[in-house]
Amino acid sequence: MSVRTPRTLAPVPAPPPREGAEGLLETPRERWIRRAERRGPLVVLVAVCAAATAASPSDASWSDVSTILGNNAFVWLLALGMTFVITTGGIDLSVGSLYALGGVLAARGSAHGPWLAIVLPLAVCAAWGAVQGLLVAYGGMAPFIVTLAGLLGARGLLQALTNQGSTTYLVPAGSWFRHLGAGTWVPVGIVAVLFAAGWVLMERTGYGATLTAIGGNQDSAVLLGLPVARAKVLVYLLSGTLAGAAGALGGARLGSGVTTIGVGYELTAIAAVVIGGTLLTGGYGTIGGTVCGVLLLAVIHHLIDRYLSQYGSAMTDAVNGAFLAVVVLAQALLERSRRR
Amino acid sequence: MTAAVIEPVDGAGAGTRDRVLDLAQRYGVYAALAVLIAVATAMNTDFMSASNWRVQLFQAAPTVLVALGMALVIGTEGVDLSVGATIALAASIIPLYIGYGPAPAIVLALLLGAAAGAVGGSMVAFAGVQPIVATLSLMIGLRGLAELLNGAAAKPVADTTILNLGEQNVAGVPLMAWIALAATGAVAYTVRRTTFGRQLVAIGDNKRASLLAGLPVRRVLVTVYVLSGVLSALAGVLIVGHGAEADPANQGLNMELSAITAVVVGGTPLAGGRVRVLGTVAGAMFMQLASAVLIQHNVPTSTTQIVEAVLICLAVYVSRERGTR
């Protein structure tokens, strides 16, 4: 809840609701604010890409695009799962650790056959997510802390599996599991299909509506008779599973389980989701926005690599942080001017 | 304990279990600390030696400073993820300005910490951005900025004043620990005996009611984040002194996690409205000693991390809001 001046909190009768979900009783100004909130990320993305292309036409070459897409595609799945979690008003800090854990488990399982390489990480990460969901939904514990413990615990499990990182599990050279992560088209295809499925889940199913309702007002959702606790368990399970899948596919791409990977990925995922327009307070999540968010961060990263590579990742971090600050400020101010 | 806040009266339905959990939340950390020290001493007689305690205090002092600031922020129902990056920022400033003498460099580092806190606090208080996101953007941005300021590699720092801050013992106890102790006293006094402290706790308990009661909510919120930033920057200066180098890429990493853990284990509820200052210090010491004991007995770091995760979950389970689903 935002802090407002006492002036606006004076005990006057509330104005009639002018929420324009149906375009009903919505002033033109409110409509523009709503459009800016919904379409802002896409506009910024197109503007950045257009500016970059204008600055250097060779930038739009296929090799650059495939670099942007192929190398990062799997990490975007963390943002997909995070979108669902944040829609309920929760947060999942464990995804970076689960990403690394999924990669190691996939590499370890691949020694016994490609199917195990897929099933093992999915099963373990789904179970991990489910336990976190149970603690949040039935234990009444804060998601931030539960998943923080999950971040530490999953990292610890990963270290234990690899004897403190001294054992490296390799994916056998002939395994077809490797094809899942190779090239540009296969990873992008897999990620695109999952994002499409995520969009359907969010926009076209009762479950998506339940998640949104929980984030909007959990007490109301309970009183409505929605299966709140179950939905919350499932959402952390989903986030964990997607992180495990992303890790497994990343392991397939790299051909081995890398233990040091994934640190801080949860922050990038949260940043992408927030930049995409999903509200961290919960109650509104947008899959399309998250797609714009991850692409924006990837493009910014790529541009900095290209033009400011002498400053390395520090510049990327500084720019991303500033960018995120500007976006959340813009969101907060738009939200406020809409309520006025 | 003279609570500045009237303890909420439990409903008639508050059972024995809730009362036990309440006690566990309030005093559990001290009991756990006592048990840990007893067990560690029984297993290893060197544990109670002065030299070992000095090592532990050197390790724990910066965390205590950061956790004190974090406790104030969490007391207002916020959270400050930018503390680790603020440490890095303070560290990057020291070698840049040490040429002007140690005092200006330290003051500038603390001022930058205050500025970082003011930015985060303003986003929270004036724009109504959620504390997690506001400080997350700072966390990402400030560390990048610190690395840009410092260049790629760690820079050695050879100034005697700064090194003394990080390595000196006074009366056989690390100077750092005295500084942390002074900060603990100041924060405890602030929370229990000053108007500002009461306002802070009131805001954490119910922001809207505080607004309606005419409390300076925005000013208090910004001040809390500024304090957190200053304490983190101070910790950064001490860390630079202790390591004799400024390394923004690695200094202060995961400090926000350690600090939040210390605060939560110390019995401060995440929902705000109460600050347990001594509990926070005990929580920081407990986590430090626990990891030290495990390392001394050659327990792998993976187990340490899992133990830490379980401890956090336990602490939060005990301190969660009861009677809600």
XYZ file of C-alpha atoms in Angstrom:
665
model
C 0.000 0.000 0.000
C 1.362 3.369 -0.930
C 1.894 6.129 1.539
C -0.395 9.008 0.805
C -0.684 12.432 2.286
C -3.137 12.891 5.114
C -5.051 15.218 2.791
C -6.171 12.359 0.600
C -6.973 10.237 3.624
C -9.448 12.705 5.058
C -12.709 10.927 5.887
C -14.677 11.915 2.815
C -17.111 9.535 1.132
C -15.339 7.411 -1.420
C -15.845 8.429 -5.041
C -17.868 5.995 -7.124
C -15.615 3.310 -8.611
C -14.533 4.154 -12.118
C -12.613 0.997 -12.796
C -12.721 0.652 -16.532
C -12.318 -3.096 -16.955
C -15.112 -3.027 -19.538
C -14.255 0.452 -20.755
C -17.179 1.478 -18.593
C -17.032 4.951 -17.047
C -13.363 5.230 -17.793
C -12.041 8.682 -18.483
C -9.738 9.094 -21.493
C -6.845 9.893 -19.144
C -7.328 6.658 -17.223
C -7.474 4.778 -20.468
C -4.102 6.187 -21.510
C -2.598 5.286 -18.150
C -3.897 1.754 -18.468
C -2.508 1.473 -21.982
C 0.861 2.788 -20.842
C 0.923 0.193 -18.062
C -0.056 -2.658 -20.363
C 1.845 -1.760 -23.525
C 4.758 0.209 -22.065
C 7.272 -2.651 -22.038
C 6.542 -3.524 -25.664
C 6.897 0.107 -26.774
C 10.224 0.447 -24.948
C 11.449 -2.844 -26.421
C 10.586 -1.820 -29.975
C 12.132 1.623 -29.415
C 15.385 0.170 -28.066
C 15.629 -2.338 -30.936
C 14.837 0.342 -33.517
C 17.405 2.731 -32.050
C 20.043 0.006 -31.955
C 19.308 -0.985 -35.561
C 19.423 2.631 -36.701
C 22.704 3.198 -34.907
C 24.286 0.229 -36.570
C 22.279 -1.656 -39.219
C 24.561 -4.667 -38.951
C 23.244 -5.112 -35.415
C 20.051 -6.592 -36.702
C 21.939 -9.409 -38.363
C 20.705 -12.924 -37.824
C 23.859 -13.981 -35.972
C 23.294 -11.319 -33.322
C 19.665 -12.220 -32.901
C 20.498 -15.910 -32.585
C 23.175 -15.068 -29.999
C 20.659 -13.107 -27.954
C 18.081 -15.871 -28.229
C 20.055 -19.112 -28.060
C 22.323 -18.384 -25.132
C 19.719 -17.037 -22.771
C 16.496 -18.712 -23.791
C 16.372 -21.273 -20.991
C 16.970 -18.724 -18.256
C 13.774 -16.977 -19.369
C 11.803 -19.929 -18.032
C 12.722 -18.714 -14.530
C 10.934 -15.464 -15.314
C 7.918 -17.410 -16.612
C 7.541 -19.298 -13.332
C 8.265 -16.120 -11.381
C 5.411 -14.345 -13.173
C 2.908 -16.838 -11.774
C 4.355 -16.637 -8.265
C 4.432 -12.833 -8.230
C 0.855 -12.723 -9.535
C -0.229 -14.353 -6.269
C 1.675 -11.699 -4.329
C 4.477 -14.126 -3.459
C 8.097 -14.328 -4.537
C 10.427 -17.243 -5.310
C 14.093 -16.630 -4.555
C 15.083 -20.290 -4.947
C 14.936 -20.453 -8.756
C 18.604 -19.612 -9.343
C 19.733 -22.459 -7.097
C 17.161 -24.844 -8.618
C 18.410 -23.901 -12.090
C 21.922 -25.012 -11.129
C 20.576 -28.096 -9.329
C 18.518 -29.071 -12.394
C 21.606 -28.863 -14.607
C 23.686 -31.085 -12.332
C 20.874 -33.612 -11.869
C 20.317 -33.764 -15.626
C 23.996 -34.376 -16.288
C 24.090 -37.009 -13.585
C 20.940 -38.723 -14.833
C 22.073 -38.676 -18.454
C 24.689 -41.292 -17.642
C 21.807 -43.750 -17.127
C 19.857 -42.680 -20.172
C 18.334 -39.540 -21.642
C 14.922 -40.124 -20.094
C 16.344 -40.072 -16.603
C 18.180 -36.875 -17.530
C 14.780 -35.280 -18.067
C 12.758 -36.927 -15.297
C 15.263 -36.640 -12.422
C 15.700 -32.832 -12.382
C 11.991 -32.255 -12.988
C 10.987 -34.586 -10.148
C 13.462 -33.208 -7.612
C 12.835 -29.545 -8.420
C 9.058 -30.074 -8.480
C 9.262 -31.693 -5.040
C 11.432 -28.835 -3.779
C 8.940 -26.285 -5.063
C 6.028 -28.225 -3.595
C 7.614 -28.254 -0.127
C 8.132 -24.498 -0.342
C 4.529 -24.105 -1.446
C 3.287 -26.191 1.474
C 5.280 -24.081 3.938
C 3.864 -20.886 2.434
C 0.265 -22.025 1.989
C -0.274 -24.209 5.045
C 2.531 -23.010 7.334
C 1.573 -19.372 6.959
C 5.229 -18.437 6.461
C 6.488 -15.507 4.406
C 7.354 -16.580 0.833
C 10.427 -14.361 0.884
C 11.962 -16.264 3.787
C 10.799 -19.746 2.795
C 12.318 -19.414 -0.652
C 15.420 -17.751 0.792
C 15.916 -20.885 2.860
C 15.179 -22.827 -0.332
C 17.931 -20.895 -2.129
C 20.462 -21.855 0.548
C 19.256 -25.425 0.915
C 19.202 -26.196 -2.824
C 22.702 -24.755 -3.190
C 23.796 -26.967 -0.280
C 22.216 -30.057 -1.844
C 23.980 -29.211 -5.095
C 27.340 -28.941 -3.305
C 26.705 -32.237 -1.560
C 25.873 -33.944 -4.891
C 29.085 -32.752 -6.490
C 31.379 -33.149 -3.447
C 31.766 -29.367 -3.056
C 31.983 -28.862 -6.793
C 34.918 -31.224 -7.258
C 32.939 -33.793 -9.255
C 31.716 -32.779 -12.680
C 29.041 -34.888 -14.337
C 29.211 -34.913 -18.134
C 26.427 -35.656 -20.571
C 27.571 -38.615 -22.737
C 28.665 -37.389 -26.156
C 26.260 -39.588 -28.121
C 23.179 -38.891 -26.005
C 20.224 -37.388 -27.891
C 19.568 -35.392 -24.734
C 22.230 -32.972 -25.976
C 20.120 -32.058 -29.006
C 17.516 -30.466 -26.735
C 19.885 -27.615 -25.945
C 21.816 -27.300 -29.176
C 21.659 -24.493 -31.702
C 19.169 -21.673 -31.692
C 15.897 -23.076 -32.999
C 15.368 -25.979 -30.635
C 15.841 -23.988 -27.388
C 13.805 -21.062 -28.671
C 11.088 -23.437 -29.886
C 10.864 -25.208 -26.518
C 10.804 -21.922 -24.602
C 8.235 -20.404 -26.969
C 5.917 -23.397 -26.554
C 6.207 -23.206 -22.759
C 5.548 -19.455 -22.751
C 2.508 -20.011 -24.979
C 1.254 -22.669 -22.572
C 1.898 -20.239 -19.715
C -0.119 -17.556 -21.472
C -3.051 -19.956 -21.920
C -2.812 -20.965 -18.254
C -2.791 -17.362 -17.082
C -5.351 -15.856 -19.434
C -7.687 -18.672 -20.379
C -8.085 -20.958 -17.374
C -9.778 -20.804 -14.011
C -6.438 -21.486 -12.388
C -4.966 -18.277 -13.802
C -7.977 -16.360 -12.584
C -7.574 -17.924 -9.130
C -3.930 -16.835 -8.984
C -4.880 -13.291 -9.922
C -7.649 -13.288 -7.341
C -5.269 -14.467 -4.603
C -2.874 -11.663 -5.413
C -5.662 -9.109 -5.548
C -7.126 -9.967 -2.175
C -6.414 -13.290 -0.556
C -9.114 -13.009 2.088
C -11.733 -12.328 -0.566
C -10.473 -15.277 -2.584
C -10.879 -17.538 0.468
C -14.357 -16.223 1.132
C -15.257 -16.770 -2.517
C -14.483 -20.420 -1.951
C -11.509 -20.515 -4.289
C -8.977 -23.286 -3.572
C -6.398 -20.763 -2.352
C -4.017 -23.032 -0.466
C -3.927 -25.622 -3.245
C -3.347 -22.980 -5.900
C -0.453 -21.533 -3.910
C 1.214 -24.926 -3.467
C 0.845 -25.542 -7.197
C 2.294 -22.174 -8.136
C 5.540 -22.814 -6.204
C 5.617 -26.336 -7.616
C 5.260 -24.865 -11.107
C 8.001 -22.321 -10.520
C 10.356 -24.977 -9.172
C 9.589 -27.335 -12.057
C 10.231 -24.652 -14.653
C 13.517 -23.737 -12.954
C 14.519 -27.415 -12.953
C 13.537 -27.771 -16.611
C 15.524 -24.662 -17.502
C 18.519 -26.061 -15.646
C 18.209 -29.454 -17.338
C 18.051 -27.878 -20.800
C 20.954 -25.607 -19.906
C 22.887 -28.709 -18.870
C 22.048 -30.276 -22.223
C 23.380 -27.182 -23.992
C 26.611 -27.056 -21.988
C 27.055 -30.829 -21.933
C 27.754 -30.879 -18.202
C 26.419 -29.811 -14.818
C 27.987 -26.505 -13.788
C 27.765 -25.959 -10.037
C 28.626 -22.269 -9.954
C 25.910 -21.256 -12.384
C 22.646 -19.569 -11.475
C 23.794 -17.287 -8.669
C 21.679 -14.146 -8.798
C 19.475 -15.423 -11.617
C 16.425 -15.049 -9.391
C 17.080 -11.308 -9.263
C 17.276 -11.062 -13.048
C 14.047 -13.033 -13.300
C 12.278 -10.741 -10.814
C 13.625 -7.708 -12.662
C 12.336 -9.041 -15.998
C 8.902 -9.749 -14.547
C 8.628 -6.310 -12.932
C 9.884 -4.515 -16.042
C 7.235 -6.441 -17.980
C 4.520 -4.756 -15.966
C 3.517 -7.491 -13.508
C 2.750 -5.870 -10.170
C 4.892 -7.073 -7.281
C 1.976 -6.503 -4.939
C 0.207 -9.271 -6.820
C -3.159 -9.243 -8.513
C -1.973 -8.574 -12.033
C 0.384 -10.741 -14.037
C 1.179 -10.572 -17.709
C 3.027 -13.282 -19.630
C 3.398 -11.080 -22.702
C 4.929 -8.383 -20.539
C 7.420 -10.871 -19.111
C 8.433 -11.837 -22.659
C 9.093 -8.139 -23.359
C 10.968 -7.869 -20.041
C 13.364 -10.751 -20.704
C 13.961 -9.602 -24.297
C 14.641 -6.040 -23.118
C 17.196 -7.185 -20.540
C 18.822 -9.472 -23.128
C 19.021 -6.676 -25.709
C 20.441 -4.207 -23.174
C 23.019 -6.777 -22.121
C 23.938 -7.397 -25.745
C 24.253 -3.683 -26.559
C 26.465 -3.061 -23.541
C 28.624 -6.006 -24.549
C 28.924 -4.481 -27.970
C 29.565 -0.826 -27.225
C 30.860 -0.743 -23.655
C 32.588 -4.096 -23.384
C 35.612 -2.499 -21.727
C 33.455 -1.981 -18.638
C 32.170 -5.547 -18.677
C 29.297 -6.828 -16.603
C 29.572 -4.009 -14.056
C 28.108 -1.591 -16.595
C 25.307 -4.049 -17.388
C 24.462 -4.263 -13.689
C 24.551 -0.496 -13.209
C 22.302 0.074 -16.229
C 19.907 -2.751 -15.318
C 19.584 -1.445 -11.769
C 18.895 2.092 -12.947
C 16.465 0.777 -15.554
C 14.573 -1.289 -12.981
C 14.394 1.695 -10.617
C 12.963 3.908 -13.371
C 10.411 1.263 -14.350
C 9.123 0.630 -10.825
C 8.961 4.372 -10.162
C 6.987 4.866 -13.377
C 4.658 2.015 -12.394
C 4.117 3.423 -8.923
C 3.456 6.938 -10.216
C 1.077 5.721 -12.946
C -0.759 3.653 -10.360
C -1.031 6.662 -8.087
C -2.249 9.079 -10.758
C -4.875 6.538 -11.779
C -6.233 6.421 -8.233
C -6.387 10.183 -7.842
C 12.545 -6.241 29.115
C 10.864 -2.861 29.102
C 8.893 -2.997 25.922
C 8.207 0.334 24.328
C 5.184 -1.208 22.716
C 2.247 -2.706 24.515
C 2.301 -6.387 23.671
C -0.780 -7.406 21.731
C -3.246 -9.168 23.931
C -3.786 -12.654 22.602
C -7.366 -13.610 21.977
C -9.152 -15.842 24.426
C -8.412 -18.713 22.078
C -4.656 -18.421 22.498
C -3.660 -21.894 23.580
C -0.628 -23.282 25.353
C 1.001 -24.036 22.014
C 0.829 -20.408 20.967
C 2.208 -19.296 24.308
C 5.131 -21.712 23.961
C 5.766 -20.450 20.426
C 5.638 -16.873 21.697
C 8.270 -17.623 24.317
C 10.349 -19.471 21.735
C 10.173 -16.485 19.432
C 11.267 -14.084 22.140
C 13.924 -16.044 23.985
C 14.667 -18.971 21.682
C 17.692 -17.316 20.152
C 19.396 -16.820 23.545
C 18.709 -20.415 24.539
C 20.018 -21.637 21.192
C 23.139 -19.492 21.583
C 23.779 -20.849 25.080
C 23.297 -24.452 23.964
C 25.555 -23.893 20.952
C 28.352 -22.445 23.087
C 28.017 -25.249 25.629
C 28.120 -27.962 22.955
C 31.004 -26.308 21.110
C 33.012 -26.031 24.329
C 32.331 -29.649 25.207
C 33.504 -30.795 21.787
C 36.525 -28.565 21.560
C 38.162 -26.997 24.617
C 39.879 -24.382 22.470
C 36.504 -22.911 21.628
C 36.462 -20.718 24.736
C 39.989 -19.428 24.170
C 40.394 -15.689 23.818
C 42.015 -16.030 20.417
C 39.082 -17.988 19.010
C 36.589 -15.449 20.354
C 38.600 -12.642 18.819
C 38.423 -14.355 15.434
C 34.673 -14.860 15.781
C 34.096 -11.244 16.801
C 36.124 -9.977 13.838
C 33.938 -12.085 11.570
C 30.641 -11.182 13.205
C 31.053 -7.429 13.814
C 30.249 -6.224 10.255
C 27.268 -8.564 10.070
C 25.998 -7.213 13.397
C 26.223 -3.628 12.119
C 24.334 -4.454 8.931
C 21.777 -6.565 10.816
C 21.035 -3.672 13.207
C 20.082 -1.462 10.269
C 18.122 -4.325 8.748
C 16.221 -4.799 12.017
C 15.063 -1.171 11.915
C 13.956 -1.540 8.279
C 12.151 -4.822 8.955
C 10.534 -3.134 11.979
C 8.781 -0.789 9.537
C 7.579 -3.796 7.514
C 10.223 -3.203 4.861
C 13.321 -5.046 3.791
C 16.638 -3.695 2.517
C 18.305 -5.875 -0.111
C 20.842 -3.188 -1.005
C 23.059 -3.569 2.083
C 25.616 -5.831 0.408
C 25.921 -3.501 -2.568
C 26.246 -0.525 -0.201
C 29.195 -2.294 1.442
C 30.763 -2.673 -2.004
C 30.120 0.995 -2.789
C 31.744 2.133 0.478
C 34.676 -0.196 -0.220
C 35.187 1.212 -3.729
C 35.291 4.786 -2.397
C 38.096 4.188 0.123
C 41.010 3.649 -2.302
C 39.746 6.476 -4.540
C 39.815 9.128 -1.820
C 42.372 7.793 0.620
C 44.808 10.297 -0.911
C 42.966 13.083 0.925
C 43.498 11.295 4.229
C 41.510 8.595 6.015
C 38.877 10.837 7.624
C 37.521 12.375 4.389
C 37.489 8.967 2.713
C 35.540 7.379 5.575
C 33.125 10.302 5.840
C 32.507 10.216 2.107
C 31.877 6.448 2.234
C 29.341 6.933 5.035
C 27.697 9.813 3.165
C 27.360 7.660 0.058
C 25.791 4.956 2.215
C 23.346 7.552 3.509
C 22.627 8.716 -0.043
C 21.967 5.158 -1.212
C 19.616 4.683 1.728
C 17.913 7.977 0.960
C 17.267 6.926 -2.631
C 15.787 3.584 -1.584
C 13.849 5.168 1.273
C 12.437 7.884 -0.975
C 11.252 5.303 -3.480
C 9.480 3.481 -0.666
C 8.130 6.498 1.194
C 7.255 8.976 -1.550
C 6.558 6.832 -4.597
C 5.057 3.890 -2.726
C 7.325 1.352 -4.415
C 7.540 -1.954 -2.589
C 10.648 -2.146 -0.380
C 11.814 -5.383 -2.000
C 11.836 -3.934 -5.516
C 13.159 -0.514 -4.587
C 16.145 -2.011 -2.778
C 16.540 -4.782 -5.381
C 17.127 -2.184 -8.091
C 19.701 -0.521 -5.827
C 21.285 -3.877 -5.074
C 21.860 -4.564 -8.775
C 22.786 -0.996 -9.719
C 25.047 -0.065 -6.800
C 27.268 -3.106 -7.105
C 27.709 -2.372 -10.796
C 28.528 1.236 -9.932
C 31.011 0.153 -7.251
C 32.796 -2.138 -9.698
C 32.902 0.632 -12.293
C 34.423 3.031 -9.750
C 36.968 0.496 -8.605
C 38.000 -1.041 -11.914
C 38.241 -4.746 -12.477
C 40.650 -5.994 -9.819
C 40.802 -5.652 -6.042
C 42.837 -2.666 -4.867
C 45.119 -2.898 -1.838
C 44.551 -0.374 0.951
C 47.550 0.461 3.124
C 46.297 3.394 5.199
C 47.113 2.788 8.873
C 43.914 4.356 10.244
C 41.693 2.138 8.106
C 43.794 -0.937 8.803
C 43.631 -0.216 12.543
C 39.845 -0.004 12.348
C 39.808 -3.483 10.888
C 42.579 -5.173 12.846
C 43.184 -3.365 16.134
C 42.329 -4.843 19.531
C 41.319 -2.547 22.375
C 41.501 -4.103 25.849
C 41.931 -7.480 24.195
C 38.707 -7.134 22.213
C 38.593 -6.192 18.514
C 37.924 -2.496 17.944
C 35.276 -3.611 15.420
C 33.404 -5.385 18.184
C 33.463 -2.228 20.342
C 32.065 -0.270 17.400
C 29.343 -2.891 16.895
C 28.589 -2.803 20.626
C 28.276 0.995 20.578
C 25.983 0.768 17.559
C 23.894 -1.876 19.338
C 23.504 0.407 22.356
C 22.564 3.349 20.165
C 19.994 1.375 18.179
C 18.517 -0.220 21.306
C 18.214 3.216 22.931
C 16.621 4.615 19.773
C 14.027 1.876 19.558
C 13.098 1.852 23.237
C 13.542 5.377 24.445
C 13.044 7.817 21.602
C 10.012 9.190 19.822
C 11.522 8.183 16.514
C 11.810 4.587 17.702
C 8.197 4.458 18.746
C 7.062 6.026 15.501
C 9.062 3.464 13.545
C 7.452 0.564 15.395
C 4.003 2.104 15.046
C 4.440 2.479 11.293
C 5.505 -1.139 11.008
C 2.483 -2.217 12.970
C -0.077 -0.187 11.023
C 1.014 2.361 8.476
C -2.434 3.720 7.753
C -3.272 4.245 11.390
C 0.072 5.988 11.866
C -0.735 8.329 8.993
C -4.141 9.101 10.444
C -2.577 9.693 13.831
C -0.421 12.347 12.231
C 2.953 10.607 12.481
C 5.616 11.795 10.026
C 5.496 8.491 8.172
C 7.543 9.490 5.140
C 10.287 11.148 7.138
C 10.609 8.154 9.456
C 10.704 5.682 6.557
C 13.423 7.604 4.710
C 15.420 7.964 7.950
C 15.261 4.213 8.581
C 16.680 3.375 5.150
C 19.333 6.099 5.553
C 20.394 4.546 8.881
C 20.570 1.132 7.246
C 22.729 2.600 4.471
C 25.099 4.330 6.909
C 25.506 1.209 9.053
C 26.193 -0.868 5.922
C 28.770 1.653 4.685
C 30.447 1.566 8.118
C 30.558 -2.224 7.875
C 32.089 -1.793 4.419
C 34.869 0.421 5.800
C 35.623 -2.147 8.523
C 35.663 -4.995 5.989
C 38.137 -3.052 3.839
C 40.303 -2.469 6.927
C 40.188 -6.117 7.892
C 41.062 -7.409 4.440
C 43.500 -4.560 3.640
C 41.911 -4.324 0.202
C 38.853 -2.956 -1.552
C 37.172 -5.630 -3.668
C 33.657 -4.467 -4.618
C 33.079 -7.516 -6.799
C 33.192 -9.824 -3.764
C 32.881 -7.777 -0.580
C 29.425 -7.748 0.939
C 28.133 -10.565 -1.287
C 25.170 -12.324 0.330
C 25.371 -9.917 3.264
C 21.688 -9.085 2.824
C 20.856 -12.758 3.328
C 23.022 -13.029 6.454
C 21.544 -9.850 7.906
C 17.919 -10.835 7.238
C 18.638 -14.257 8.729
C 20.123 -12.710 11.874
C 17.119 -10.421 12.287
C 14.570 -13.208 11.726
C 16.380 -15.711 13.942
C 16.553 -12.960 16.575
C 12.764 -12.905 16.805
C 11.862 -9.742 14.893
C 8.696 -10.523 12.923
C 8.895 -9.870 9.184
C 5.497 -8.239 9.348
C 7.020 -5.323 11.239
C 5.719 -3.609 14.327
C 8.387 -4.921 16.656
C 12.181 -4.711 16.755
C 14.301 -7.032 18.860
C 17.700 -5.371 18.913
C 19.527 -7.682 21.326
C 17.891 -10.668 19.682
C 19.295 -9.487 16.349
C 22.817 -9.353 17.784
C 22.338 -12.789 19.352
C 21.021 -14.050 16.006
C 24.058 -12.734 14.141
C 26.409 -14.263 16.722
C 24.521 -17.560 16.613
C 24.780 -17.864 12.826
C 28.479 -16.906 12.921
C 29.355 -19.356 15.708
C 27.262 -22.144 14.190
C 29.057 -21.917 10.847
C 32.426 -21.614 12.656
C 31.762 -24.749 14.729
C 30.707 -26.706 11.650
C 33.806 -25.577 9.768
C 36.078 -26.372 12.727
C 34.762 -29.921 12.703
C 35.343 -30.247 8.969
C 31.680 -30.368 8.094
C 31.394 -29.556 4.379
C 29.930 -26.191 3.425
C 27.000 -27.896 1.737
C 25.816 -29.243 5.100
C 26.367 -25.822 6.647
C 24.097 -24.262 4.054
C 21.387 -26.856 4.584
C 21.575 -26.391 8.366
C 21.275 -22.638 7.852
C 18.200 -23.124 5.663
C 16.538 -25.328 8.301
C 17.322 -22.792 11.036
C 15.751 -19.975 9.031
C 12.614 -22.040 8.461
C 12.405 -22.893 12.165
C 12.774 -19.264 13.187
C 10.100 -18.120 10.769
C 7.753 -20.927 11.736
C 8.023 -19.815 15.342
C 7.570 -16.136 14.515
C 4.808 -16.419 11.937
C 1.494 -14.744 12.498
C -0.535 -17.265 14.376
C -4.169 -18.063 13.859
C -4.042 -17.210 10.158
C -3.978 -19.373 7.103
